[in-house]
mmCIF file with all atom_site columns, C-alpha atoms in Angstrom:
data_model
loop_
_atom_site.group_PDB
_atom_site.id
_atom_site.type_symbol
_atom_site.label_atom_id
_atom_site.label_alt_id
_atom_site.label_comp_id
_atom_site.label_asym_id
_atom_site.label_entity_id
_atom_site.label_seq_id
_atom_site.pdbx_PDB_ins_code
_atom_site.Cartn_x
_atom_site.Cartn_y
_atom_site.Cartn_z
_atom_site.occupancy
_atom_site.B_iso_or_equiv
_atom_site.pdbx_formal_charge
_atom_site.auth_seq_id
_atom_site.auth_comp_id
_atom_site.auth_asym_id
_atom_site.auth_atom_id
_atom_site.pdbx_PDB_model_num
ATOM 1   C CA . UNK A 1 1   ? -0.335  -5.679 18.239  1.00 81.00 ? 144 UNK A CA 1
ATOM 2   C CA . UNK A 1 2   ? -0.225  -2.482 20.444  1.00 89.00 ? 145 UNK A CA 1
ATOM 3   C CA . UNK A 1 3   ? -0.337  -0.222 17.424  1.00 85.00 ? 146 UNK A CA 1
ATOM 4   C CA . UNK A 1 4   ? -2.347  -1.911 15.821  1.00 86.00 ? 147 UNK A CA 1
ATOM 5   C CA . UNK A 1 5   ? -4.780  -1.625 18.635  1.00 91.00 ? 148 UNK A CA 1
ATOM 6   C CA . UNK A 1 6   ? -3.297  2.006  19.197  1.00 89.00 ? 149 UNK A CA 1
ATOM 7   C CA . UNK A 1 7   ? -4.397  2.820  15.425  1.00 84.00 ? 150 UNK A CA 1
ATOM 8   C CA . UNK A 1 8   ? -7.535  1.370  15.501  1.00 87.00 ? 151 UNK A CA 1
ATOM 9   C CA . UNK A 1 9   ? -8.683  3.572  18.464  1.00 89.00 ? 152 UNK A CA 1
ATOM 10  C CA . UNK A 1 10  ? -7.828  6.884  16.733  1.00 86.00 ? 153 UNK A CA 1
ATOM 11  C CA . UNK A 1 11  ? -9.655  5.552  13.328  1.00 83.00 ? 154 UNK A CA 1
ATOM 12  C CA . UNK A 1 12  ? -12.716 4.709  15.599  1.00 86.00 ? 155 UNK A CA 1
ATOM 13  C CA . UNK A 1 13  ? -12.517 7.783  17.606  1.00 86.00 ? 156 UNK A CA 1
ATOM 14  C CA . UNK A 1 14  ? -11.597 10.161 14.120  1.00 82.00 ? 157 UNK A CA 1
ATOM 15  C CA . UNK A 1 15  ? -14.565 8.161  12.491  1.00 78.00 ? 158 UNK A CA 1
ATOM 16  C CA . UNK A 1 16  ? -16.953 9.411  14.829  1.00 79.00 ? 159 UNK A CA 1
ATOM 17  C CA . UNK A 1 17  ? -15.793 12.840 14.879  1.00 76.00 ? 160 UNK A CA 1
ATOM 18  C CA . UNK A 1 18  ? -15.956 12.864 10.710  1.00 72.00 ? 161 UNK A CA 1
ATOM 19  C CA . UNK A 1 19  ? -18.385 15.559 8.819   1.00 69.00 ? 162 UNK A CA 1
ATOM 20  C CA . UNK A 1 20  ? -20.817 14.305 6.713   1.00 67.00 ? 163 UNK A CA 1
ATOM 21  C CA . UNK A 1 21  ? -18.490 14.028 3.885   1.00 71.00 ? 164 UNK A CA 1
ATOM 22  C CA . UNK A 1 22  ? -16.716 10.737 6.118   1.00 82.00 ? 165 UNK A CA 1
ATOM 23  C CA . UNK A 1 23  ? -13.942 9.754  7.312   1.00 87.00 ? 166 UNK A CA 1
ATOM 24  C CA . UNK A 1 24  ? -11.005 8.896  4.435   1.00 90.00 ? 167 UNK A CA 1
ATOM 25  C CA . UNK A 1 25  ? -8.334  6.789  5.518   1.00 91.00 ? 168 UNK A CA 1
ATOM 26  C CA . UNK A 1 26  ? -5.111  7.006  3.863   1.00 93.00 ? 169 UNK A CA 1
ATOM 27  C CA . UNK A 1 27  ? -2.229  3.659  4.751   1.00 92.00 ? 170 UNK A CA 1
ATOM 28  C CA . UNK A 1 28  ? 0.891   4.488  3.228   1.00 94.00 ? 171 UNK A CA 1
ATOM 29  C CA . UNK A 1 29  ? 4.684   4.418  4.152   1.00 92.00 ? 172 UNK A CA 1
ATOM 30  C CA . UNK A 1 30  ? 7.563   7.167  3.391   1.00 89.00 ? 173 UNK A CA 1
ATOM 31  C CA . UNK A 1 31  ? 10.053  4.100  1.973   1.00 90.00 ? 174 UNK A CA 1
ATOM 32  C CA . UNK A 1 32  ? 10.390  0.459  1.516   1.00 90.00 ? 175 UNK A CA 1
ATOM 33  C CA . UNK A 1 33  ? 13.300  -1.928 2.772   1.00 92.00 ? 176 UNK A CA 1
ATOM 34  C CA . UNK A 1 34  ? 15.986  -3.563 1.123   1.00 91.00 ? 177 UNK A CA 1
ATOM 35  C CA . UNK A 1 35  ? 17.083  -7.241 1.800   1.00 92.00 ? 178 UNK A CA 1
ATOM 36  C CA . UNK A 1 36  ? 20.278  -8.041 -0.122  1.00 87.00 ? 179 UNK A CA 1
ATOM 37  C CA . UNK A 1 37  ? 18.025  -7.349 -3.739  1.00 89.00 ? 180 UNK A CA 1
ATOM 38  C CA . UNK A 1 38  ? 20.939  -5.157 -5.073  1.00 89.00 ? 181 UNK A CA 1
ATOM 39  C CA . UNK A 1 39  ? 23.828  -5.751 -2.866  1.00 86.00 ? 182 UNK A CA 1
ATOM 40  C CA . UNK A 1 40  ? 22.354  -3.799 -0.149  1.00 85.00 ? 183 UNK A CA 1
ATOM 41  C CA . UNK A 1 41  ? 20.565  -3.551 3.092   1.00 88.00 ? 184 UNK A CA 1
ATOM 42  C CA . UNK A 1 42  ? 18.276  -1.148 5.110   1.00 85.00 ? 185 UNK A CA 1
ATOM 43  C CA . UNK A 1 43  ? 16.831  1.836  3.177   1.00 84.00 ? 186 UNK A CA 1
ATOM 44  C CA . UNK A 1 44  ? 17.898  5.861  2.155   1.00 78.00 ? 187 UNK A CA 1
ATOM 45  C CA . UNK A 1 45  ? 20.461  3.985  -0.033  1.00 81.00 ? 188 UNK A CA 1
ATOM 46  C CA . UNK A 1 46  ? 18.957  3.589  -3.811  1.00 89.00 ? 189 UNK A CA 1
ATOM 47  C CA . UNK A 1 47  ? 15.988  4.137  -5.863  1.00 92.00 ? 190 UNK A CA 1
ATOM 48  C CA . UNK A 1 48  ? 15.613  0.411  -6.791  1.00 94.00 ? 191 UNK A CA 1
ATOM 49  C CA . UNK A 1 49  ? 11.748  -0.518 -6.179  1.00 94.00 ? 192 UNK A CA 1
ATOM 50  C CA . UNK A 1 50  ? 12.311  -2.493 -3.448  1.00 94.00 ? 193 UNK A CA 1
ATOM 51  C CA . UNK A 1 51  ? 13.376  1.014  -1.316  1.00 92.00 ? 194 UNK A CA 1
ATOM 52  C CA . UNK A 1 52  ? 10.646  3.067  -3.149  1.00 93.00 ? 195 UNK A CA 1
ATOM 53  C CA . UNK A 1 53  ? 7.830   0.651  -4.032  1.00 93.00 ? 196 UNK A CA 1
ATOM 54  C CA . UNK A 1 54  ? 5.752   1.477  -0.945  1.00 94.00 ? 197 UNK A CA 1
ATOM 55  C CA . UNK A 1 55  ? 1.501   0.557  -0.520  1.00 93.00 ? 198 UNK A CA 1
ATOM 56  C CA . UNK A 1 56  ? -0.890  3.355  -0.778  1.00 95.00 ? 199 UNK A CA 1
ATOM 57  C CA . UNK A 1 57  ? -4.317  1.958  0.228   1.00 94.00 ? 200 UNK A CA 1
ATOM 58  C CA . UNK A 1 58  ? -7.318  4.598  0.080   1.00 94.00 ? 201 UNK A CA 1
ATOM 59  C CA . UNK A 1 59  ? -10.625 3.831  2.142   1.00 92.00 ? 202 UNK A CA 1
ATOM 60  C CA . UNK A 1 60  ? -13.701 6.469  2.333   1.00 92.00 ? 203 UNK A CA 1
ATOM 61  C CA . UNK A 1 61  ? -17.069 4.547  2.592   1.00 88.00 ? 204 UNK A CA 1
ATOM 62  C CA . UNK A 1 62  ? -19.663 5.407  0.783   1.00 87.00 ? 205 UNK A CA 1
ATOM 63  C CA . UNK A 1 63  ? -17.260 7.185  -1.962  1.00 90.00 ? 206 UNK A CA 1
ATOM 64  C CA . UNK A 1 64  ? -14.494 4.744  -2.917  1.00 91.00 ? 207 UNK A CA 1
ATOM 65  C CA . UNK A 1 65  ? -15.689 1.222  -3.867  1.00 90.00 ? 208 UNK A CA 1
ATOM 66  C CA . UNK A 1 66  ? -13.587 -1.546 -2.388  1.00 90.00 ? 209 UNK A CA 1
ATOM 67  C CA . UNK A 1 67  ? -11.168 -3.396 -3.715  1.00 88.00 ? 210 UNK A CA 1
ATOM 68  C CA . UNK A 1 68  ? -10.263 -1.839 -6.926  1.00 88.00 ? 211 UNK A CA 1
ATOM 69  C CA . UNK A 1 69  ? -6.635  -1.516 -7.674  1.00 89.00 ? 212 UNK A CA 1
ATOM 70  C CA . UNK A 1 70  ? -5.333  1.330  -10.374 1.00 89.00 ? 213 UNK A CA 1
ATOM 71  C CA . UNK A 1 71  ? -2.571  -0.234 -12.152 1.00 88.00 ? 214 UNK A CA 1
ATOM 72  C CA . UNK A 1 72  ? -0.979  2.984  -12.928 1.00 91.00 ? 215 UNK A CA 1
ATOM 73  C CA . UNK A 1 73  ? 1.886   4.226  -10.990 1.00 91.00 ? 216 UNK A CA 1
ATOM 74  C CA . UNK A 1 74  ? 1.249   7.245  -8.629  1.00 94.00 ? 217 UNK A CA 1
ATOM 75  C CA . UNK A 1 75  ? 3.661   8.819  -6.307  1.00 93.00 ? 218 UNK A CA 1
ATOM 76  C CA . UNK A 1 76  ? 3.668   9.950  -2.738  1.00 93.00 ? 219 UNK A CA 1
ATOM 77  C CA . UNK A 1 77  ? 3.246   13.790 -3.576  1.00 92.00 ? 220 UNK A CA 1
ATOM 78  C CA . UNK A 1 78  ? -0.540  13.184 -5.140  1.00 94.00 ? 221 UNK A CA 1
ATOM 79  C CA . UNK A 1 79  ? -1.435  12.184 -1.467  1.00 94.00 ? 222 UNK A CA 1
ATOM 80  C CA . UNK A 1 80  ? -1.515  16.251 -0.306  1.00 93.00 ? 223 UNK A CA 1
ATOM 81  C CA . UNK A 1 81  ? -3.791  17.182 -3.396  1.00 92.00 ? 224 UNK A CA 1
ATOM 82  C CA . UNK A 1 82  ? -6.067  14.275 -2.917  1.00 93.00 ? 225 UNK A CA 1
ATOM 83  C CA . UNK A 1 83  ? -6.673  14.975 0.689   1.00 92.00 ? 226 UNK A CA 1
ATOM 84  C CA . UNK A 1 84  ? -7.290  18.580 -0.150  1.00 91.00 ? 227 UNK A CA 1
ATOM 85  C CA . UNK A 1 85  ? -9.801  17.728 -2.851  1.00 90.00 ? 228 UNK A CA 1
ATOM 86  C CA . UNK A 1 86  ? -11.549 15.154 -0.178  1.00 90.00 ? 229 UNK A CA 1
ATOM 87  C CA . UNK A 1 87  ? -11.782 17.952 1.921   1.00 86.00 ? 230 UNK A CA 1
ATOM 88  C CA . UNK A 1 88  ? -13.044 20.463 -0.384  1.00 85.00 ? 231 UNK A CA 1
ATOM 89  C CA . UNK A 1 89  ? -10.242 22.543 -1.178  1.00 81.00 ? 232 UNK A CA 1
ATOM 90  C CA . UNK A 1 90  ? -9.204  21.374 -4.910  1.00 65.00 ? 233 UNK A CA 1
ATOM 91  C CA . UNK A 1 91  ? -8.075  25.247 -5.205  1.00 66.00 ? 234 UNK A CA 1
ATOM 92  C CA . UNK A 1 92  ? -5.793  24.647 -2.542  1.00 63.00 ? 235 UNK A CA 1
ATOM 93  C CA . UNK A 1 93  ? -4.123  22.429 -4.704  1.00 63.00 ? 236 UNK A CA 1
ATOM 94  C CA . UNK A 1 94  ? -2.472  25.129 -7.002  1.00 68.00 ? 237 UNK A CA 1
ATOM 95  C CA . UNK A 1 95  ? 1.178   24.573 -7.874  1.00 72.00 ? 238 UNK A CA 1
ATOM 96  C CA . UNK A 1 96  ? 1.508   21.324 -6.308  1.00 79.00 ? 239 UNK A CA 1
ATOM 97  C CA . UNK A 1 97  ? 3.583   18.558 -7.868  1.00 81.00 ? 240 UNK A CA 1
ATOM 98  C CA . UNK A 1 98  ? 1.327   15.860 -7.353  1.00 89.00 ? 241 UNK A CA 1
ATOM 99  C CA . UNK A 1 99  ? -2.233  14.896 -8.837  1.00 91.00 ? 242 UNK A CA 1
ATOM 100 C CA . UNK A 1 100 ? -5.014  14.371 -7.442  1.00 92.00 ? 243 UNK A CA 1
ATOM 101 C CA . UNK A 1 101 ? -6.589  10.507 -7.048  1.00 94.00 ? 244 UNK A CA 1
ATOM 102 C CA . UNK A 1 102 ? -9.766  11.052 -6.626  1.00 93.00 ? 245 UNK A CA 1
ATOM 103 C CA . UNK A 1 103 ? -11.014 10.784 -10.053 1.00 93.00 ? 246 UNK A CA 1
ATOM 104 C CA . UNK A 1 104 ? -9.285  7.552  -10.544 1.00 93.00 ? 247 UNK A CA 1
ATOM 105 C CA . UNK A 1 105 ? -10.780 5.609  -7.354  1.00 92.00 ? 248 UNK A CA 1
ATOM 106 C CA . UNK A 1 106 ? -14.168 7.177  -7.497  1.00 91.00 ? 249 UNK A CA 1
ATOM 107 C CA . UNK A 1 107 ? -15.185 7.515  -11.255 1.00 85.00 ? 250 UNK A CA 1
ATOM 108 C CA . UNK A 1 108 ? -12.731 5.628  -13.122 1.00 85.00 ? 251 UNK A CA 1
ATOM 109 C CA . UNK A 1 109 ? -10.939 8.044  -14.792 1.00 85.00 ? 252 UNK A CA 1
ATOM 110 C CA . UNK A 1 110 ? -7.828  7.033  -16.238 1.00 85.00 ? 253 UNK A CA 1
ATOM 111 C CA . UNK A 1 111 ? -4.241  8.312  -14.935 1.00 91.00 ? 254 UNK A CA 1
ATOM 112 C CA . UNK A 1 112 ? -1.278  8.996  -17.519 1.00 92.00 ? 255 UNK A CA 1
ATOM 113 C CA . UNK A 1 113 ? 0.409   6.101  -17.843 1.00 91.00 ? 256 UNK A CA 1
ATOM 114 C CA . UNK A 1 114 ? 3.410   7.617  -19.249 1.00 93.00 ? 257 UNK A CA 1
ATOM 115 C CA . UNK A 1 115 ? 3.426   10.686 -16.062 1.00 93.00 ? 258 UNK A CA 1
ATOM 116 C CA . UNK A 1 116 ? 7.573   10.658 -15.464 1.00 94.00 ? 259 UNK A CA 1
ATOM 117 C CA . UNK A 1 117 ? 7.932   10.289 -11.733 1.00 94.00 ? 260 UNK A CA 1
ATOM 118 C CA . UNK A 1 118 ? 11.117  11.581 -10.226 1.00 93.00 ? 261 UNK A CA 1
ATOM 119 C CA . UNK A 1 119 ? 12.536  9.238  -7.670  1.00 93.00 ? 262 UNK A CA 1
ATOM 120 C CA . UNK A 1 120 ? 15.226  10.873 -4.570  1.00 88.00 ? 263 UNK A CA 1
ATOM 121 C CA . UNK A 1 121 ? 17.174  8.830  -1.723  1.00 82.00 ? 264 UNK A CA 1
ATOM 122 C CA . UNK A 1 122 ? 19.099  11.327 0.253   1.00 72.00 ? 265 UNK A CA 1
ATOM 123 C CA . UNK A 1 123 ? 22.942  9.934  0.558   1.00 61.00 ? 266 UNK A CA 1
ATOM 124 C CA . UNK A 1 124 ? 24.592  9.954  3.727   1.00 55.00 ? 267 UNK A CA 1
ATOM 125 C CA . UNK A 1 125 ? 28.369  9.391  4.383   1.00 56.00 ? 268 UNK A CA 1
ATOM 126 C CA . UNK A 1 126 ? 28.512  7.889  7.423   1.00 52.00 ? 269 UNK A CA 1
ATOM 127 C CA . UNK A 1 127 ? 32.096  8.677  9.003   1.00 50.00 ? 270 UNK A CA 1
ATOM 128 C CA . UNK A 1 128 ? 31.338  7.104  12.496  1.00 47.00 ? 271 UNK A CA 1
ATOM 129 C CA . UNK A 1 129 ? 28.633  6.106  14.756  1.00 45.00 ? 272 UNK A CA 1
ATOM 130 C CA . UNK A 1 130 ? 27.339  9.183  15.646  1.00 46.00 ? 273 UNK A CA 1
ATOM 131 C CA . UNK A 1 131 ? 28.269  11.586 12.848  1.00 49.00 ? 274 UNK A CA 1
ATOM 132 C CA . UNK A 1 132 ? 27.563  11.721 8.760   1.00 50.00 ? 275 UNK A CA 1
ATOM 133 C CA . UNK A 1 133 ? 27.572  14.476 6.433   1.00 51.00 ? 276 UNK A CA 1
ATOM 134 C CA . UNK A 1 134 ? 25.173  14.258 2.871   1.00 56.00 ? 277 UNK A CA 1
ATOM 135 C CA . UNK A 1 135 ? 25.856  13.911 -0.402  1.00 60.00 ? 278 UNK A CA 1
ATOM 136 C CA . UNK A 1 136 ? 23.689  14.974 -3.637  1.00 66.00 ? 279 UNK A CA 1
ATOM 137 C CA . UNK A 1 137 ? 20.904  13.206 -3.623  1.00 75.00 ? 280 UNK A CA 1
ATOM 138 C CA . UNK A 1 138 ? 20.683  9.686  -5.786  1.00 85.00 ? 281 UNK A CA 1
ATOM 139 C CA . UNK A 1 139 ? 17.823  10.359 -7.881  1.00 91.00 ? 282 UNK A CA 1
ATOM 140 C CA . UNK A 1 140 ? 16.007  7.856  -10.686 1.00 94.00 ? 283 UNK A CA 1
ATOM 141 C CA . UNK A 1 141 ? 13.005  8.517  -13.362 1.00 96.00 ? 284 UNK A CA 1
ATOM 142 C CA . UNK A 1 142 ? 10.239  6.410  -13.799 1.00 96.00 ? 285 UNK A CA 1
ATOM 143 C CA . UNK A 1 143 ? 8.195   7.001  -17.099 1.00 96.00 ? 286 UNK A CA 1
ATOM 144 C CA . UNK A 1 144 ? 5.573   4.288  -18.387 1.00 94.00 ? 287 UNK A CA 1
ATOM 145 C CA . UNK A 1 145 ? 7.386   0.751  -17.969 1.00 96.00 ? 288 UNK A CA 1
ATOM 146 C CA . UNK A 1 146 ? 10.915  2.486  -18.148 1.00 97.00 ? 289 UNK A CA 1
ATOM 147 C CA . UNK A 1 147 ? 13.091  3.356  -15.063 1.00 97.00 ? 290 UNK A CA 1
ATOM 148 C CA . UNK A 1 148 ? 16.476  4.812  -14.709 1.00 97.00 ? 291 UNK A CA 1
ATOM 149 C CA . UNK A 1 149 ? 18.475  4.849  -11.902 1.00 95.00 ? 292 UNK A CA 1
ATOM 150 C CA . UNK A 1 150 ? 21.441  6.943  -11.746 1.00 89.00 ? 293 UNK A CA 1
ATOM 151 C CA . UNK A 1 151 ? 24.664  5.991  -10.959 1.00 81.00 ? 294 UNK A CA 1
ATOM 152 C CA . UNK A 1 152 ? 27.453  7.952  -9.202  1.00 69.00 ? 295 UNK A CA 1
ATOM 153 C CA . UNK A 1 153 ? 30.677  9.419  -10.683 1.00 60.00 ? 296 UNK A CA 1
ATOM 154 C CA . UNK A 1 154 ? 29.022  10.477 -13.775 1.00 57.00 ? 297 UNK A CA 1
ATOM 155 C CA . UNK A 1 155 ? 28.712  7.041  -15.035 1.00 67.00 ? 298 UNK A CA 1
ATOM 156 C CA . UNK A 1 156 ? 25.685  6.288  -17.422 1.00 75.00 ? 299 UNK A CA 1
ATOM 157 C CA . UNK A 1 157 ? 22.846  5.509  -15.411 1.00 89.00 ? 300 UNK A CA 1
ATOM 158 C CA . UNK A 1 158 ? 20.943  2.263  -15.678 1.00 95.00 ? 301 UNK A CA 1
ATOM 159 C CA . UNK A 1 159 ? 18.330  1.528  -17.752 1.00 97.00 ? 302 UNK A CA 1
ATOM 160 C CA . UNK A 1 160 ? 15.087  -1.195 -16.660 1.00 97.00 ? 303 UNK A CA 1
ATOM 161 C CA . UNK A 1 161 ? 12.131  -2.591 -18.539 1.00 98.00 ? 304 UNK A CA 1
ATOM 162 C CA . UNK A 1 162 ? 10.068  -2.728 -15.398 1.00 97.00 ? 305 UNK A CA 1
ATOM 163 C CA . UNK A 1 163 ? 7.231   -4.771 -17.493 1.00 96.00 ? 306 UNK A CA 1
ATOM 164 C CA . UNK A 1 164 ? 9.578   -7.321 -18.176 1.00 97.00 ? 307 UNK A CA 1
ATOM 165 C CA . UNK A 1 165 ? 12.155  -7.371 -15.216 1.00 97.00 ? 308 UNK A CA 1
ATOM 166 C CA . UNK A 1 166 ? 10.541  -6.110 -12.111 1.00 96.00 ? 309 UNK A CA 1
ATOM 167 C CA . UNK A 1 167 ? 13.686  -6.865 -10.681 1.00 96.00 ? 310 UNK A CA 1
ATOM 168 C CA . UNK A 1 168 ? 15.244  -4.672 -11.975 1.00 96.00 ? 311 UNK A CA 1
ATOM 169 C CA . UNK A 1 169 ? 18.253  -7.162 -12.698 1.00 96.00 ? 312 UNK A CA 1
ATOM 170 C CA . UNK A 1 170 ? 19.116  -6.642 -16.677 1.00 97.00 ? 313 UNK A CA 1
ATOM 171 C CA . UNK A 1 171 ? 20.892  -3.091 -17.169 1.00 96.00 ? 314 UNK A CA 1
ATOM 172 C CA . UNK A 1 172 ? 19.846  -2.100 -20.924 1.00 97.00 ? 315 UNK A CA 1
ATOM 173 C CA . UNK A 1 173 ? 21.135  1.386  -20.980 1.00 95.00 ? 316 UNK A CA 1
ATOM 174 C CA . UNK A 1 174 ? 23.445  -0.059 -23.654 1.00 94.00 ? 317 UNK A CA 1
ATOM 175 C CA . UNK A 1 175 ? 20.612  -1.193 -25.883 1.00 95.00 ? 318 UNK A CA 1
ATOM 176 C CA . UNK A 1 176 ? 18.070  1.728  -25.265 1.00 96.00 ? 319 UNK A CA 1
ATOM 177 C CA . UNK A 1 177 ? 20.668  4.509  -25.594 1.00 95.00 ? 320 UNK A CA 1
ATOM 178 C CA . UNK A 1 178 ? 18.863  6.929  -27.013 1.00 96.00 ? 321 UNK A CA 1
ATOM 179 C CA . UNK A 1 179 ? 15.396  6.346  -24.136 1.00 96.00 ? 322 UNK A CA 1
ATOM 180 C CA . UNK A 1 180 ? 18.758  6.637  -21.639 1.00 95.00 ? 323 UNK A CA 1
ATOM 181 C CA . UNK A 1 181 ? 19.536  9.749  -22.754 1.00 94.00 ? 324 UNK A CA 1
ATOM 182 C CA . UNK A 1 182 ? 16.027  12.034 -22.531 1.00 95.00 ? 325 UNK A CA 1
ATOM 183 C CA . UNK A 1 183 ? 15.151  9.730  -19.480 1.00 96.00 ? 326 UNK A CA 1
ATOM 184 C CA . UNK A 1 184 ? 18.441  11.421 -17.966 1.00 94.00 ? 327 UNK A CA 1
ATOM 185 C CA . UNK A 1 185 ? 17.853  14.814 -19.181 1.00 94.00 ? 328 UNK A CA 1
ATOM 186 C CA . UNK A 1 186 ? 14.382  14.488 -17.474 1.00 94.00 ? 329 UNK A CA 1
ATOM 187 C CA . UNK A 1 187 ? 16.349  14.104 -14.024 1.00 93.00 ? 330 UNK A CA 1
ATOM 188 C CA . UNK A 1 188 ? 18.623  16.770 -14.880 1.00 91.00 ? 331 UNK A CA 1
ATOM 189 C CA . UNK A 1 189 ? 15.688  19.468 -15.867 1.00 92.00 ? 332 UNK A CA 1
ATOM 190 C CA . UNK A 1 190 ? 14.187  18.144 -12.206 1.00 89.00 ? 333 UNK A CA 1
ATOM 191 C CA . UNK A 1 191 ? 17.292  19.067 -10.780 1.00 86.00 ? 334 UNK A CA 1
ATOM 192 C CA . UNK A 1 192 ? 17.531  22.513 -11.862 1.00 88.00 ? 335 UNK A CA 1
ATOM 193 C CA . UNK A 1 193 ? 13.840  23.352 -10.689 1.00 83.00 ? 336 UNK A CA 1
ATOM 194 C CA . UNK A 1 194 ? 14.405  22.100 -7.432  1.00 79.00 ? 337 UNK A CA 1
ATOM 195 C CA . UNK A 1 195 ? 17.716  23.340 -6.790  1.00 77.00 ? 338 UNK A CA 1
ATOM 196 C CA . UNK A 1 196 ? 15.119  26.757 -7.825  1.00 79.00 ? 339 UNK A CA 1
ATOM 197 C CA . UNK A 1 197 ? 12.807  26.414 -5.580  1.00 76.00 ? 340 UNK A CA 1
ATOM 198 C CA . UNK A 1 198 ? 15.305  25.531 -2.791  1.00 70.00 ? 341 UNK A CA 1
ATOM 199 C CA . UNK A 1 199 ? 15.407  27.739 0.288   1.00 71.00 ? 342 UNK A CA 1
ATOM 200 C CA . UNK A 1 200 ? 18.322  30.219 1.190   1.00 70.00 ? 343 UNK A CA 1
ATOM 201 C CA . UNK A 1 201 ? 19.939  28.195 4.584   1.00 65.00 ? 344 UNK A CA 1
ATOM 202 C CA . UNK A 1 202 ? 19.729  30.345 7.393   1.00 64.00 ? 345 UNK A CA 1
ATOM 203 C CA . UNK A 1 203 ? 22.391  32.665 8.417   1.00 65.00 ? 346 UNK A CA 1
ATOM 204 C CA . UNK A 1 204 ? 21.399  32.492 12.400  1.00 67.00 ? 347 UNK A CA 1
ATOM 205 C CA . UNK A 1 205 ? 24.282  32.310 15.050  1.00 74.00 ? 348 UNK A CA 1
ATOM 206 C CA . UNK A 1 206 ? 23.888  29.194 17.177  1.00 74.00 ? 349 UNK A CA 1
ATOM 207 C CA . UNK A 1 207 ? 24.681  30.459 20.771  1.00 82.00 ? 350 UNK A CA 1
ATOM 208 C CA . UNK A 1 208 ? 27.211  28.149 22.498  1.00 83.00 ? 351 UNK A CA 1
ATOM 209 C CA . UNK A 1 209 ? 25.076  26.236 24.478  1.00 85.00 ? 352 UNK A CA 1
ATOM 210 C CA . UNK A 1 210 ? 22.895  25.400 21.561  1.00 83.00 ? 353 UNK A CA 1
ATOM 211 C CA . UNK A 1 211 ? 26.371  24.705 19.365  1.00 82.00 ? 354 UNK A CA 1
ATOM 212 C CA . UNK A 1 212 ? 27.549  22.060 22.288  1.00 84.00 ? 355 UNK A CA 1
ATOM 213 C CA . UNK A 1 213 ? 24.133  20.559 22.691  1.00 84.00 ? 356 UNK A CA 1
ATOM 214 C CA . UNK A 1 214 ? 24.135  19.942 18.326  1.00 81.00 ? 357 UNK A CA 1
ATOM 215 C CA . UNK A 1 215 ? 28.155  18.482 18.632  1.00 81.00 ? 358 UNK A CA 1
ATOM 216 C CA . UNK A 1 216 ? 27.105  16.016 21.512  1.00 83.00 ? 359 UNK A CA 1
ATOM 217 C CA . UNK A 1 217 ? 24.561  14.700 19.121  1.00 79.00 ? 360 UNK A CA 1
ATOM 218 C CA . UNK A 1 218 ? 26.702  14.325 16.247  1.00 74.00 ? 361 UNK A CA 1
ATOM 219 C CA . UNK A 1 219 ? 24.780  17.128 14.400  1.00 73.00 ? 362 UNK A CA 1
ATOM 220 C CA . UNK A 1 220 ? 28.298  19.486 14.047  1.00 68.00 ? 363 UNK A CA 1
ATOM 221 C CA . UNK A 1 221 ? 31.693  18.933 14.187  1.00 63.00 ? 364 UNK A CA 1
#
């Protein structure tokens, strides 16, 4: 109840602050939750939906008519680009990954069904209570109503018709060998761009101080 209230106080005093343009509202969440659905628990552990099927609700009166639903899947990195092209900067926008939604809420216009959307749960290795290190990343690919999650070890991945098990319960990388195989290759190409685009760690020397303040939160050994 308090942030609810909390939250509607900042939309109120935001909406009276907007331009002319209004005041768009974007509800969304950075992951879902799991409840025993695979085995599992909590969240940052797969990339079954039930961890990365999150809502992403759009309101701007006057612009976005309400209570259409697009029935194409979208992805959390086509938030930035639609918020820039709200605010008037669709050439701020260049060499983003994600799309923007604009189009699709206000006039209609069709999204690509069959976009491939790259899925990522960072892994953590939890070796006590206060300390972890990471792992690669477990990534999955979502293209049309195919996903595949990728297993670890360099075991074949598995393979879900989400159209006709949203459950994601019947494994048919067996059957669909071939759809397994360039689905994977899509994950490994995304790989290699990001590992790309990845930024040199910094070389600075933590003073002492800074180095015993980091241990006694479990941040270094």
């Amino acid at each position: 109840m308090y942030a609810d209230a909390s939250v509607g106080r900042l939309h109120a005093a935001c909406g009276k602050r907007s331009t002319g343009r209004g005041l768009l509202t974007i509800v969304t969440s950075d992951h879902g939750e799991a409840f025993g659905e695979h085995g599992r628990t909590g969240h940052n552990r797969t990339v079954f939906d039930e961890e990365v099927r999150v809502p992403l609700i759009l309101r701007w009166p006057d612009r976005i008519v309400p209570g259409q639903r697009i029935r194409e899947p979208v992805h959390l990195v086509d938030v930035l680009p639609t918020i820039l092209a709200a605010a008037g900067t669709e050439h701020g926008a260049a060499g983003l990954a994600g799309v923007d939604l604009l189009p699709a809420v206000i006039a209609g216009s069709g999204l690509d069904p069959e976009r491939p959307l790259l899925l990522q749960r960072p892994q953590l290795k939890r070796r006590s209570l206060y300390r972890s290190h990471k792992r690669p990343p477990l990534c999955g690919v979502r293209r049309g109503k195919w996903k595949l999650v990728e297993s670890r070890g360099g075991r074949r991945g598995a393979l879900f018709d989400l159209q006709a098990d949203p459950g994601e319960t019947r494994d048919l990388a067996g059957v669909e060998r071939e759809r397994t195989a360039h689905l994977a290759a899509e994950i490994a190409a995304w790989r290699t761009v990001e590992a790309a685009r990845a930024p040199a760690p910094p070389h600075e020397t933590l003073s002492d101080d800074a180095r015993q303040k980091l241990r006694a939160l479990g941040y270094v050994d």
